[in-house]
Amino acid sequence: MARRRWVLASWIVAIALILPAASRVTRILDVGARVPGSESARVEQLLSTRFSSSLARPAVLVITGGASPATTTGREMLARVTAGLGDLNVVTRTFSWLDVPDSLFIGPQGQTFIVVGLRDSGGRPEELMPLLRDATARLGDAMRLTHPRANLMWTGEIALNYDLRQTSASDASRAERRVLPLTLLLLTLAFGALAAAVLPLVVAALSIAIALGLAVVIASVWPLSLILQNVVTMLGLGLGIDYALLVVGRFRESLAAGLAPVDAARESAIHAGRTIALSGASVAIGFMALLFVPVSEVRSIAVGGLLVIGASVLLSITLLPGLLAMIGHRVNWGRVGGRRTQEASIRWRRWGVFVCAHPVAVLIAAGLPVLLLAMQSMRLSAELPSGDWLPPSMESTRGLHALEAMERSGIVNMVRVVVELPAEAPWDSPAGWSAIRTASEELALDPRIARVRSLPTATGLHVPNLQLIAALPPALQASLVSPDGRFALIEVMPTELAGQRGAMEIVREIRGGRASLTGLARSKILVGGLAAFNVDYEAAIGDRFWSIVAAVVGVTMLALLAAFRSALIAAKAVALNLLSVAAAFGAVVVVFQDGVGLRLLGMATPLDGT
């Protein structure tokens, strides 16, 4: 009795300490993925440390429904917007038609956009979006007094990251609210008692809350991605309920056999607890292997999975038996459908007898559909999907669509080529200048590239003219070359037809031919930007896929051998596990790539990548 009270008291203290942190999960977790040590990460670091550009952290504000900036009214309107943004202390500068009257800034219906540089405040740039949107809401209200259809929309990587964070958190919360009542109903029908049905839900809810709280603590020293929240919610509901079902079911069976509540709780903890611990260890092995993938999202999935598995196992084998011992026979409170529950139990028993009596027939009938589904996994496309798959309710998605209507979406998908020059040939030397110009001209020949911007192309100079360069706007020079003369930036904007996949192909080809791009010995080429990140992301996962599968299968096999002392049982479990995973991938192909039942999930068209 004393030990049980200590266990309960320990859990109460732990839950009281951890739960408050769980409420901060959406503010702490990082929505953007990272590939540490990748080439795109290196470019991002160079742009923020070696260049003194005030546009190093850009956001894009799209303006539609107003007057064209090529008109007097449009210029005045644009000037008021840029002045309003400039008053914000988080804005370093704005770049628009007012700075460079380039046709790039004007769409066919007079749409325009502003590139807004954001100050490095030490936190994530996404945290600035509420302030920016408050400002543009006021500016938009003023614009609509004279232009009722005027609309201001933030887009770009920063705005998309912020909106995805909010949408993901909202969807996860809404999913929980929908699933929990339905799950309670099903558990009540299964157990035939409301009290017994509530306990698995309590374990699942506590598992999720504890895992999220611990994730917040870990994220303070090791950045974690927001995808962790969805993984924790999904696994917490599944494993938490599953493990608790084993304990509660065993407890009720022991009570029905005549055991006292304390003895029944001990019996359930011993027998069900061993199964739960073995199951949790097997699942944890797979998540541990994901820690070796150098992608922040994948490692966050691993951390979230390990946390919620650990919480579900510990709650099910320690807290739950203690609660059951205290509740005793009241676990059967709120009985519903007693006769129907008994009849259902009899029917399941008959089904079990039938399966054991006809194993071959059942194996063929159940195995063939699973096998056919698993075969579809061979058609799985692991590439980034093209087309429109972002949530249409997000402002940043609408802003991106507005840029696409202007044929300017390449602005948010810019490929950034950094040229590292040798010490004896800085960018303002004839050799360095020629190297940058040669690379720019070579890239401009690609029909998939709409524009190339570098200091030589911006000035039109074939040789460096220091007097003319000194007369340029300081911001232009600062954004394209480094103060120490060693680095130069070439911005490459893909065409609309190229799309995301075309931009990724451009990145791969630049990297493949970088040795001859500048024509200058000992110069180096690094490629960054969103498309380059996607290339690095795919490579980081794809290069390690089969080694991770082999490691998971091998370690799982050893763990099952140690637990069951039977090679046949271990091999069967691993084989069925692989088959179920393949069938799951096959289901992804059938639903998301082939489009079977896709509209039931709220999606209009199939994806060509997953």
PDB file of N, CA and C in Angstrom, residues 369-458:
ATOM      1  N   PRO A 369      -4.720  -9.713 -49.984  1.00  0.00           N
ATOM      2  CA  PRO A 369      -4.940  -8.267 -50.118  1.00  0.00           C
ATOM      3  C   PRO A 369      -3.784  -7.445 -49.551  1.00  0.00           C
ATOM      4  N   VAL A 370      -3.254  -7.892 -48.423  1.00  0.00           N
ATOM      5  CA  VAL A 370      -2.128  -7.161 -47.829  1.00  0.00           C
ATOM      6  C   VAL A 370      -0.913  -7.237 -48.740  1.00  0.00           C
ATOM      7  N   LEU A 371      -0.679  -8.409 -49.310  1.00  0.00           N
ATOM      8  CA  LEU A 371       0.460  -8.591 -50.206  1.00  0.00           C
ATOM      9  C   LEU A 371       0.305  -7.731 -51.467  1.00  0.00           C
ATOM     10  N   LEU A 372      -0.902  -7.682 -52.025  1.00  0.00           N
ATOM     11  CA  LEU A 372      -1.152  -6.849 -53.203  1.00  0.00           C
ATOM     12  C   LEU A 372      -0.933  -5.373 -52.876  1.00  0.00           C
ATOM     13  N   LEU A 373      -1.360  -4.968 -51.695  1.00  0.00           N
ATOM     14  CA  LEU A 373      -1.157  -3.581 -51.292  1.00  0.00           C
ATOM     15  C   LEU A 373       0.323  -3.279 -51.080  1.00  0.00           C
ATOM     16  N   ALA A 374       1.031  -4.236 -50.501  1.00  0.00           N
ATOM     17  CA  ALA A 374       2.467  -4.049 -50.279  1.00  0.00           C
ATOM     18  C   ALA A 374       3.214  -3.918 -51.596  1.00  0.00           C
ATOM     19  N   MET A 375       2.760  -4.633 -52.627  1.00  0.00           N
ATOM     20  CA  MET A 375       3.420  -4.548 -53.930  1.00  0.00           C
ATOM     21  C   MET A 375       3.307  -3.149 -54.536  1.00  0.00           C
ATOM     22  N   GLN A 376       2.271  -2.417 -54.163  1.00  0.00           N
ATOM     23  CA  GLN A 376       2.111  -1.057 -54.698  1.00  0.00           C
ATOM     24  C   GLN A 376       3.185  -0.112 -54.169  1.00  0.00           C
ATOM     25  N   SER A 377       3.836  -0.491 -53.071  1.00  0.00           N
ATOM     26  CA  SER A 377       4.874   0.376 -52.500  1.00  0.00           C
ATOM     27  C   SER A 377       6.061   0.524 -53.447  1.00  0.00           C
ATOM     28  N   MET A 378       6.197  -0.390 -54.416  1.00  0.00           N
ATOM     29  CA  MET A 378       7.294  -0.283 -55.370  1.00  0.00           C
ATOM     30  C   MET A 378       7.115   0.925 -56.290  1.00  0.00           C
ATOM     31  N   ARG A 379       5.908   1.476 -56.355  1.00  0.00           N
ATOM     32  CA  ARG A 379       5.649   2.650 -57.189  1.00  0.00           C
ATOM     33  C   ARG A 379       5.739   3.950 -56.395  1.00  0.00           C
ATOM     34  N   LEU A 380       6.172   3.855 -55.153  1.00  0.00           N
ATOM     35  CA  LEU A 380       6.233   5.047 -54.306  1.00  0.00           C
ATOM     36  C   LEU A 380       7.231   6.058 -54.867  1.00  0.00           C
ATOM     37  N   SER A 381       6.791   7.287 -55.018  1.00  0.00           N
ATOM     38  CA  SER A 381       7.662   8.376 -55.459  1.00  0.00           C
ATOM     39  C   SER A 381       8.048   9.194 -54.233  1.00  0.00           C
ATOM     40  N   ALA A 382       9.322   9.182 -53.905  1.00  0.00           N
ATOM     41  CA  ALA A 382       9.797   9.877 -52.708  1.00  0.00           C
ATOM     42  C   ALA A 382      10.201  11.318 -52.997  1.00  0.00           C
ATOM     43  N   GLU A 383       9.867  11.815 -54.180  1.00  0.00           N
ATOM     44  CA  GLU A 383      10.235  13.183 -54.531  1.00  0.00           C
ATOM     45  C   GLU A 383       9.239  14.178 -53.953  1.00  0.00           C
ATOM     46  N   LEU A 384       9.666  15.436 -53.897  1.00  0.00           N
ATOM     47  CA  LEU A 384       8.783  16.496 -53.426  1.00  0.00           C
ATOM     48  C   LEU A 384       7.639  16.658 -54.417  1.00  0.00           C
ATOM     49  N   PRO A 385       6.377  16.663 -53.954  1.00  0.00           N
ATOM     50  CA  PRO A 385       5.261  16.778 -54.893  1.00  0.00           C
ATOM     51  C   PRO A 385       5.219  18.143 -55.553  1.00  0.00           C
ATOM     52  N   SER A 386       4.853  18.159 -56.828  1.00  0.00           N
ATOM     53  CA  SER A 386       4.660  19.427 -57.513  1.00  0.00           C
ATOM     54  C   SER A 386       3.189  19.813 -57.406  1.00  0.00           C
ATOM     55  N   GLY A 387       2.849  20.969 -57.959  1.00  0.00           N
ATOM     56  CA  GLY A 387       1.459  21.394 -57.913  1.00  0.00           C
ATOM     57  C   GLY A 387       1.124  22.122 -56.623  1.00  0.00           C
ATOM     58  N   ASP A 388      -0.175  22.313 -56.423  1.00  0.00           N
ATOM     59  CA  ASP A 388      -0.669  23.114 -55.305  1.00  0.00           C
ATOM     60  C   ASP A 388      -1.116  22.191 -54.178  1.00  0.00           C
ATOM     61  N   TRP A 389      -0.280  22.016 -53.158  1.00  0.00           N
ATOM     62  CA  TRP A 389      -0.633  21.149 -52.050  1.00  0.00           C
ATOM     63  C   TRP A 389      -0.586  21.871 -50.698  1.00  0.00           C
ATOM     64  N   LEU A 390      -0.314  23.181 -50.704  1.00  0.00           N
ATOM     65  CA  LEU A 390      -0.338  23.947 -49.463  1.00  0.00           C
ATOM     66  C   LEU A 390      -1.784  24.254 -49.061  1.00  0.00           C
ATOM     67  N   PRO A 391      -2.080  24.352 -47.758  1.00  0.00           N
ATOM     68  CA  PRO A 391      -3.452  24.658 -47.319  1.00  0.00           C
ATOM     69  C   PRO A 391      -3.931  25.987 -47.902  1.00  0.00           C
ATOM     70  N   PRO A 392      -5.054  25.999 -48.629  1.00  0.00           N
ATOM     71  CA  PRO A 392      -5.515  27.233 -49.278  1.00  0.00           C
ATOM     72  C   PRO A 392      -5.983  28.293 -48.299  1.00  0.00           C
ATOM     73  N   SER A 393      -6.252  27.909 -47.047  1.00  0.00           N
ATOM     74  CA  SER A 393      -6.731  28.881 -46.068  1.00  0.00           C
ATOM     75  C   SER A 393      -5.628  29.811 -45.568  1.00  0.00           C
ATOM     76  N   MET A 394      -4.369  29.482 -45.804  1.00  0.00           N
ATOM     77  CA  MET A 394      -3.264  30.280 -45.289  1.00  0.00           C
ATOM     78  C   MET A 394      -3.059  31.530 -46.148  1.00  0.00           C
ATOM     79  N   GLU A 395      -2.813  32.661 -45.489  1.00  0.00           N
ATOM     80  CA  GLU A 395      -2.540  33.900 -46.209  1.00  0.00           C
ATOM     81  C   GLU A 395      -1.298  33.765 -47.079  1.00  0.00           C
ATOM     82  N   SER A 396      -0.284  33.079 -46.569  1.00  0.00           N
ATOM     83  CA  SER A 396       0.953  32.929 -47.338  1.00  0.00           C
ATOM     84  C   SER A 396       0.731  32.103 -48.603  1.00  0.00           C
ATOM     85  N   THR A 397      -0.203  31.150 -48.568  1.00  0.00           N
ATOM     86  CA  THR A 397      -0.537  30.393 -49.773  1.00  0.00           C
ATOM     87  C   THR A 397      -1.211  31.294 -50.796  1.00  0.00           C
ATOM     88  N   ARG A 398      -2.145  32.128 -50.339  1.00  0.00           N
ATOM     89  CA  ARG A 398      -2.813  33.053 -51.257  1.00  0.00           C
ATOM     90  C   ARG A 398      -1.812  34.051 -51.837  1.00  0.00           C
ATOM     91  N   GLY A 399      -0.853  34.475 -51.021  1.00  0.00           N
ATOM     92  CA  GLY A 399       0.184  35.372 -51.522  1.00  0.00           C
ATOM     93  C   GLY A 399       1.050  34.704 -52.571  1.00  0.00           C
ATOM     94  N   LEU A 400       1.353  33.431 -52.355  1.00  0.00           N
ATOM     95  CA  LEU A 400       2.148  32.683 -53.326  1.00  0.00           C
ATOM     96  C   LEU A 400       1.386  32.519 -54.638  1.00  0.00           C
ATOM     97  N   HIS A 401       0.074  32.264 -54.540  1.00  0.00           N
ATOM     98  CA  HIS A 401      -0.740  32.150 -55.747  1.00  0.00           C
ATOM     99  C   HIS A 401      -0.783  33.485 -56.492  1.00  0.00           C
ATOM    100  N   ALA A 402      -0.801  34.595 -55.740  1.00  0.00           N
ATOM    101  CA  ALA A 402      -0.795  35.909 -56.383  1.00  0.00           C
ATOM    102  C   ALA A 402       0.518  36.123 -57.136  1.00  0.00           C
ATOM    103  N   LEU A 403       1.620  35.683 -56.554  1.00  0.00           N
ATOM    104  CA  LEU A 403       2.903  35.775 -57.259  1.00  0.00           C
ATOM    105  C   LEU A 403       2.912  34.894 -58.500  1.00  0.00           C
ATOM    106  N   GLU A 404       2.280  33.731 -58.414  1.00  0.00           N
ATOM    107  CA  GLU A 404       2.202  32.854 -59.584  1.00  0.00           C
ATOM    108  C   GLU A 404       1.390  33.514 -60.698  1.00  0.00           C
ATOM    109  N   ALA A 405       0.329  34.233 -60.322  1.00  0.00           N
ATOM    110  CA  ALA A 405      -0.457  34.947 -61.330  1.00  0.00           C
ATOM    111  C   ALA A 405       0.366  36.049 -61.988  1.00  0.00           C
ATOM    112  N   MET A 406       1.333  36.590 -61.249  1.00  0.00           N
ATOM    113  CA  MET A 406       2.243  37.593 -61.804  1.00  0.00           C
ATOM    114  C   MET A 406       3.400  36.960 -62.566  1.00  0.00           C
ATOM    115  N   GLU A 407       3.486  35.612 -62.487  1.00  0.00           N
ATOM    116  CA  GLU A 407       4.631  34.872 -63.010  1.00  0.00           C
ATOM    117  C   GLU A 407       5.921  35.308 -62.322  1.00  0.00           C
ATOM    118  N   ARG A 408       5.823  35.471 -61.007  1.00  0.00           N
ATOM    119  CA  ARG A 408       6.975  35.906 -60.216  1.00  0.00           C
ATOM    120  C   ARG A 408       7.197  35.023 -58.993  1.00  0.00           C
ATOM    121  N   SER A 409       6.647  33.800 -58.980  1.00  0.00           N
ATOM    122  CA  SER A 409       6.813  32.949 -57.800  1.00  0.00           C
ATOM    123  C   SER A 409       8.260  32.543 -57.601  1.00  0.00           C
ATOM    124  N   GLY A 410       9.083  32.696 -58.629  1.00  0.00           N
ATOM    125  CA  GLY A 410      10.511  32.408 -58.483  1.00  0.00           C
ATOM    126  C   GLY A 410      11.184  33.291 -57.451  1.00  0.00           C
ATOM    127  N   ILE A 411      10.554  34.401 -57.094  1.00  0.00           N
ATOM    128  CA  ILE A 411      11.111  35.291 -56.068  1.00  0.00           C
ATOM    129  C   ILE A 411      11.288  34.556 -54.744  1.00  0.00           C
ATOM    130  N   VAL A 412      10.331  33.688 -54.397  1.00  0.00           N
ATOM    131  CA  VAL A 412      10.419  32.963 -53.129  1.00  0.00           C
ATOM    132  C   VAL A 412      11.138  31.631 -53.301  1.00  0.00           C
ATOM    133  N   ASN A 413      11.523  31.323 -54.532  1.00  0.00           N
ATOM    134  CA  ASN A 413      12.224  30.067 -54.806  1.00  0.00           C
ATOM    135  C   ASN A 413      13.589  30.341 -55.432  1.00  0.00           C
ATOM    136  N   MET A 414      14.187  31.460 -55.034  1.00  0.00           N
ATOM    137  CA  MET A 414      15.454  31.883 -55.622  1.00  0.00           C
ATOM    138  C   MET A 414      16.570  30.891 -55.289  1.00  0.00           C
ATOM    139  N   VAL A 415      17.355  30.554 -56.313  1.00  0.00           N
ATOM    140  CA  VAL A 415      18.561  29.734 -56.109  1.00  0.00           C
ATOM    141  C   VAL A 415      19.715  30.698 -55.867  1.00  0.00           C
ATOM    142  N   ARG A 416      20.416  30.527 -54.769  1.00  0.00           N
ATOM    143  CA  ARG A 416      21.496  31.436 -54.391  1.00  0.00           C
ATOM    144  C   ARG A 416      22.845  30.746 -54.589  1.00  0.00           C
ATOM    145  N   VAL A 417      23.596  31.278 -55.538  1.00  0.00           N
ATOM    146  CA  VAL A 417      24.904  30.724 -55.881  1.00  0.00           C
ATOM    147  C   VAL A 417      25.972  31.637 -55.288  1.00  0.00           C
ATOM    148  N   VAL A 418      26.729  31.122 -54.340  1.00  0.00           N
ATOM    149  CA  VAL A 418      27.799  31.888 -53.703  1.00  0.00           C
ATOM    150  C   VAL A 418      29.136  31.483 -54.329  1.00  0.00           C
ATOM    151  N   VAL A 419      29.860  32.466 -54.844  1.00  0.00           N
ATOM    152  CA  VAL A 419      31.172  32.238 -55.437  1.00  0.00           C
ATOM    153  C   VAL A 419      32.236  32.634 -54.417  1.00  0.00           C
ATOM    154  N   GLU A 420      33.061  31.689 -54.013  1.00  0.00           N
ATOM    155  CA  GLU A 420      34.185  31.976 -53.124  1.00  0.00           C
ATOM    156  C   GLU A 420      35.440  32.149 -53.984  1.00  0.00           C
ATOM    157  N   LEU A 421      36.001  33.337 -53.925  1.00  0.00           N
ATOM    158  CA  LEU A 421      37.135  33.685 -54.785  1.00  0.00           C
ATOM    159  C   LEU A 421      38.452  33.506 -54.035  1.00  0.00           C
ATOM    160  N   PRO A 422      39.533  33.204 -54.740  1.00  0.00           N
ATOM    161  CA  PRO A 422      40.840  33.100 -54.073  1.00  0.00           C
ATOM    162  C   PRO A 422      41.289  34.467 -53.573  1.00  0.00           C
ATOM    163  N   ALA A 423      42.182  34.463 -52.591  1.00  0.00           N
ATOM    164  CA  ALA A 423      42.605  35.711 -51.952  1.00  0.00           C
ATOM    165  C   ALA A 423      43.236  36.675 -52.947  1.00  0.00           C
ATOM    166  N   GLU A 424      43.928  36.171 -53.952  1.00  0.00           N
ATOM    167  CA  GLU A 424      44.609  37.048 -54.904  1.00  0.00           C
ATOM    168  C   GLU A 424      43.674  37.566 -56.005  1.00  0.00           C
ATOM    169  N   ALA A 425      42.398  37.131 -55.995  1.00  0.00           N
ATOM    170  CA  ALA A 425      41.460  37.586 -57.034  1.00  0.00           C
ATOM    171  C   ALA A 425      40.121  37.941 -56.411  1.00  0.00           C
ATOM    172  N   PRO A 426      40.055  39.008 -55.584  1.00  0.00           N
ATOM    173  CA  PRO A 426      38.788  39.425 -54.987  1.00  0.00           C
ATOM    174  C   PRO A 426      37.808  39.898 -56.063  1.00  0.00           C
ATOM    175  N   TRP A 427      36.555  40.148 -55.650  1.00  0.00           N
ATOM    176  CA  TRP A 427      35.527  40.472 -56.638  1.00  0.00           C
ATOM    177  C   TRP A 427      35.809  41.771 -57.388  1.00  0.00           C
ATOM    178  N   ASP A 428      36.556  42.710 -56.786  1.00  0.00           N
ATOM    179  CA  ASP A 428      36.810  43.979 -57.463  1.00  0.00           C
ATOM    180  C   ASP A 428      38.092  43.953 -58.302  1.00  0.00           C
ATOM    181  N   SER A 429      38.689  42.776 -58.446  1.00  0.00           N
ATOM    182  CA  SER A 429      39.847  42.630 -59.347  1.00  0.00           C
ATOM    183  C   SER A 429      39.348  42.174 -60.720  1.00  0.00           C
ATOM    184  N   PRO A 430      40.101  42.410 -61.784  1.00  0.00           N
ATOM    185  CA  PRO A 430      39.668  41.958 -63.114  1.00  0.00           C
ATOM    186  C   PRO A 430      39.383  40.451 -63.167  1.00  0.00           C
ATOM    187  N   ALA A 431      40.243  39.646 -62.529  1.00  0.00           N
ATOM    188  CA  ALA A 431      40.052  38.195 -62.570  1.00  0.00           C
ATOM    189  C   ALA A 431      38.803  37.772 -61.805  1.00  0.00           C
ATOM    190  N   GLY A 432      38.618  38.334 -60.611  1.00  0.00           N
ATOM    191  CA  GLY A 432      37.444  37.994 -59.817  1.00  0.00           C
ATOM    192  C   GLY A 432      36.162  38.449 -60.490  1.00  0.00           C
ATOM    193  N   TRP A 433      36.164  39.672 -61.018  1.00  0.00           N
ATOM    194  CA  TRP A 433      34.991  40.213 -61.707  1.00  0.00           C
ATOM    195  C   TRP A 433      34.638  39.343 -62.919  1.00  0.00           C
ATOM    196  N   SER A 434      35.653  38.953 -63.675  1.00  0.00           N
ATOM    197  CA  SER A 434      35.432  38.117 -64.851  1.00  0.00           C
ATOM    198  C   SER A 434      34.845  36.763 -64.458  1.00  0.00           C
ATOM    199  N   ALA A 435      35.279  36.212 -63.350  1.00  0.00           N
ATOM    200  CA  ALA A 435      34.760  34.924 -62.899  1.00  0.00           C
ATOM    201  C   ALA A 435      33.273  35.023 -62.571  1.00  0.00           C
ATOM    202  N   ILE A 436      32.882  36.092 -61.879  1.00  0.00           N
ATOM    203  CA  ILE A 436      31.472  36.274 -61.525  1.00  0.00           C
ATOM    204  C   ILE A 436      30.637  36.498 -62.782  1.00  0.00           C
ATOM    205  N   ARG A 437      31.149  37.343 -63.697  1.00  0.00           N
ATOM    206  CA  ARG A 437      30.411  37.629 -64.924  1.00  0.00           C
ATOM    207  C   ARG A 437      30.282  36.377 -65.787  1.00  0.00           C
ATOM    208  N   THR A 438      31.343  35.583 -65.885  1.00  0.00           N
ATOM    209  CA  THR A 438      31.304  34.355 -66.678  1.00  0.00           C
ATOM    210  C   THR A 438      30.262  33.383 -66.138  1.00  0.00           C
ATOM    211  N   ALA A 439      30.234  33.204 -64.811  1.00  0.00           N
ATOM    212  CA  ALA A 439      29.256  32.305 -64.199  1.00  0.00           C
ATOM    213  C   ALA A 439      27.836  32.822 -64.420  1.00  0.00           C
ATOM    214  N   SER A 440      27.640  34.134 -64.303  1.00  0.00           N
ATOM    215  CA  SER A 440      26.312  34.731 -64.485  1.00  0.00           C
ATOM    216  C   SER A 440      25.828  34.536 -65.915  1.00  0.00           C
ATOM    217  N   GLU A 441      26.696  34.772 -66.875  1.00  0.00           N
ATOM    218  CA  GLU A 441      26.303  34.624 -68.278  1.00  0.00           C
ATOM    219  C   GLU A 441      26.030  33.175 -68.627  1.00  0.00           C
ATOM    220  N   GLU A 442      26.802  32.260 -68.074  1.00  0.00           N
ATOM    221  CA  GLU A 442      26.587  30.837 -68.332  1.00  0.00           C
ATOM    222  C   GLU A 442      25.233  30.386 -67.772  1.00  0.00           C
ATOM    223  N   LEU A 443      24.900  30.830 -66.573  1.00  0.00           N
ATOM    224  CA  LEU A 443      23.621  30.462 -65.963  1.00  0.00           C
ATOM    225  C   LEU A 443      22.450  31.054 -66.731  1.00  0.00           C
ATOM    226  N   ALA A 444      22.607  32.273 -67.256  1.00  0.00           N
ATOM    227  CA  ALA A 444      21.522  32.937 -67.976  1.00  0.00           C
ATOM    228  C   ALA A 444      21.147  32.230 -69.264  1.00  0.00           C
ATOM    229  N   LEU A 445      21.998  31.361 -69.779  1.00  0.00           N
ATOM    230  CA  LEU A 445      21.709  30.631 -71.008  1.00  0.00           C
ATOM    231  C   LEU A 445      20.685  29.518 -70.795  1.00  0.00           C
ATOM    232  N   ASP A 446      20.460  29.115 -69.555  1.00  0.00           N
ATOM    233  CA  ASP A 446      19.532  28.024 -69.250  1.00  0.00           C
ATOM    234  C   ASP A 446      18.092  28.516 -69.445  1.00  0.00           C
ATOM    235  N   PRO A 447      17.299  27.877 -70.315  1.00  0.00           N
ATOM    236  CA  PRO A 447      15.917  28.340 -70.550  1.00  0.00           C
ATOM    237  C   PRO A 447      15.007  28.197 -69.344  1.00  0.00           C
ATOM    238  N   ARG A 448      15.417  27.421 -68.344  1.00  0.00           N
ATOM    239  CA  ARG A 448      14.606  27.269 -67.132  1.00  0.00           C
ATOM    240  C   ARG A 448      14.824  28.419 -66.159  1.00  0.00           C
ATOM    241  N   ILE A 449      15.763  29.310 -66.483  1.00  0.00           N
ATOM    242  CA  ILE A 449      16.103  30.422 -65.595  1.00  0.00           C
ATOM    243  C   ILE A 449      15.569  31.715 -66.198  1.00  0.00           C
ATOM    244  N   ALA A 450      14.748  32.423 -65.398  1.00  0.00           N
ATOM    245  CA  ALA A 450      14.134  33.662 -65.886  1.00  0.00           C
ATOM    246  C   ALA A 450      15.079  34.844 -65.756  1.00  0.00           C
ATOM    247  N   ARG A 451      15.789  34.922 -64.636  1.00  0.00           N
ATOM    248  CA  ARG A 451      16.673  36.056 -64.401  1.00  0.00           C
ATOM    249  C   ARG A 451      17.891  35.621 -63.615  1.00  0.00           C
ATOM    250  N   VAL A 452      18.987  36.308 -63.879  1.00  0.00           N
ATOM    251  CA  VAL A 452      20.221  36.134 -63.113  1.00  0.00           C
ATOM    252  C   VAL A 452      20.666  37.510 -62.647  1.00  0.00           C
ATOM    253  N   ARG A 453      20.931  37.616 -61.366  1.00  0.00           N
ATOM    254  CA  ARG A 453      21.312  38.918 -60.795  1.00  0.00           C
ATOM    255  C   ARG A 453      22.618  38.771 -60.023  1.00  0.00           C
ATOM    256  N   SER A 454      23.609  39.539 -60.432  1.00  0.00           N
ATOM    257  CA  SER A 454      24.890  39.609 -59.735  1.00  0.00           C
ATOM    258  C   SER A 454      25.383  41.039 -59.897  1.00  0.00           C
ATOM    259  N   LEU A 455      26.500  41.376 -59.280  1.00  0.00           N
ATOM    260  CA  LEU A 455      26.998  42.750 -59.408  1.00  0.00           C
ATOM    261  C   LEU A 455      27.389  43.072 -60.853  1.00  0.00           C
ATOM    262  N   PRO A 456      28.054  42.177 -61.579  1.00  0.00           N
ATOM    263  CA  PRO A 456      28.333  42.480 -62.988  1.00  0.00           C
ATOM    264  C   PRO A 456      27.075  42.652 -63.834  1.00  0.00           C
ATOM    265  N   THR A 457      26.044  41.817 -63.624  1.00  0.00           N
ATOM    266  CA  THR A 457      24.824  41.969 -64.425  1.00  0.00           C
ATOM    267  C   THR A 457      24.042  43.206 -64.011  1.00  0.00           C
ATOM    268  N   ALA A 458      24.079  43.560 -62.719  1.00  0.00           N
ATOM    269  CA  ALA A 458      23.349  44.744 -62.258  1.00  0.00           C
ATOM    270  C   ALA A 458      23.974  46.036 -62.781  1.00  0.00           C
TER     271      ALA A 458
END
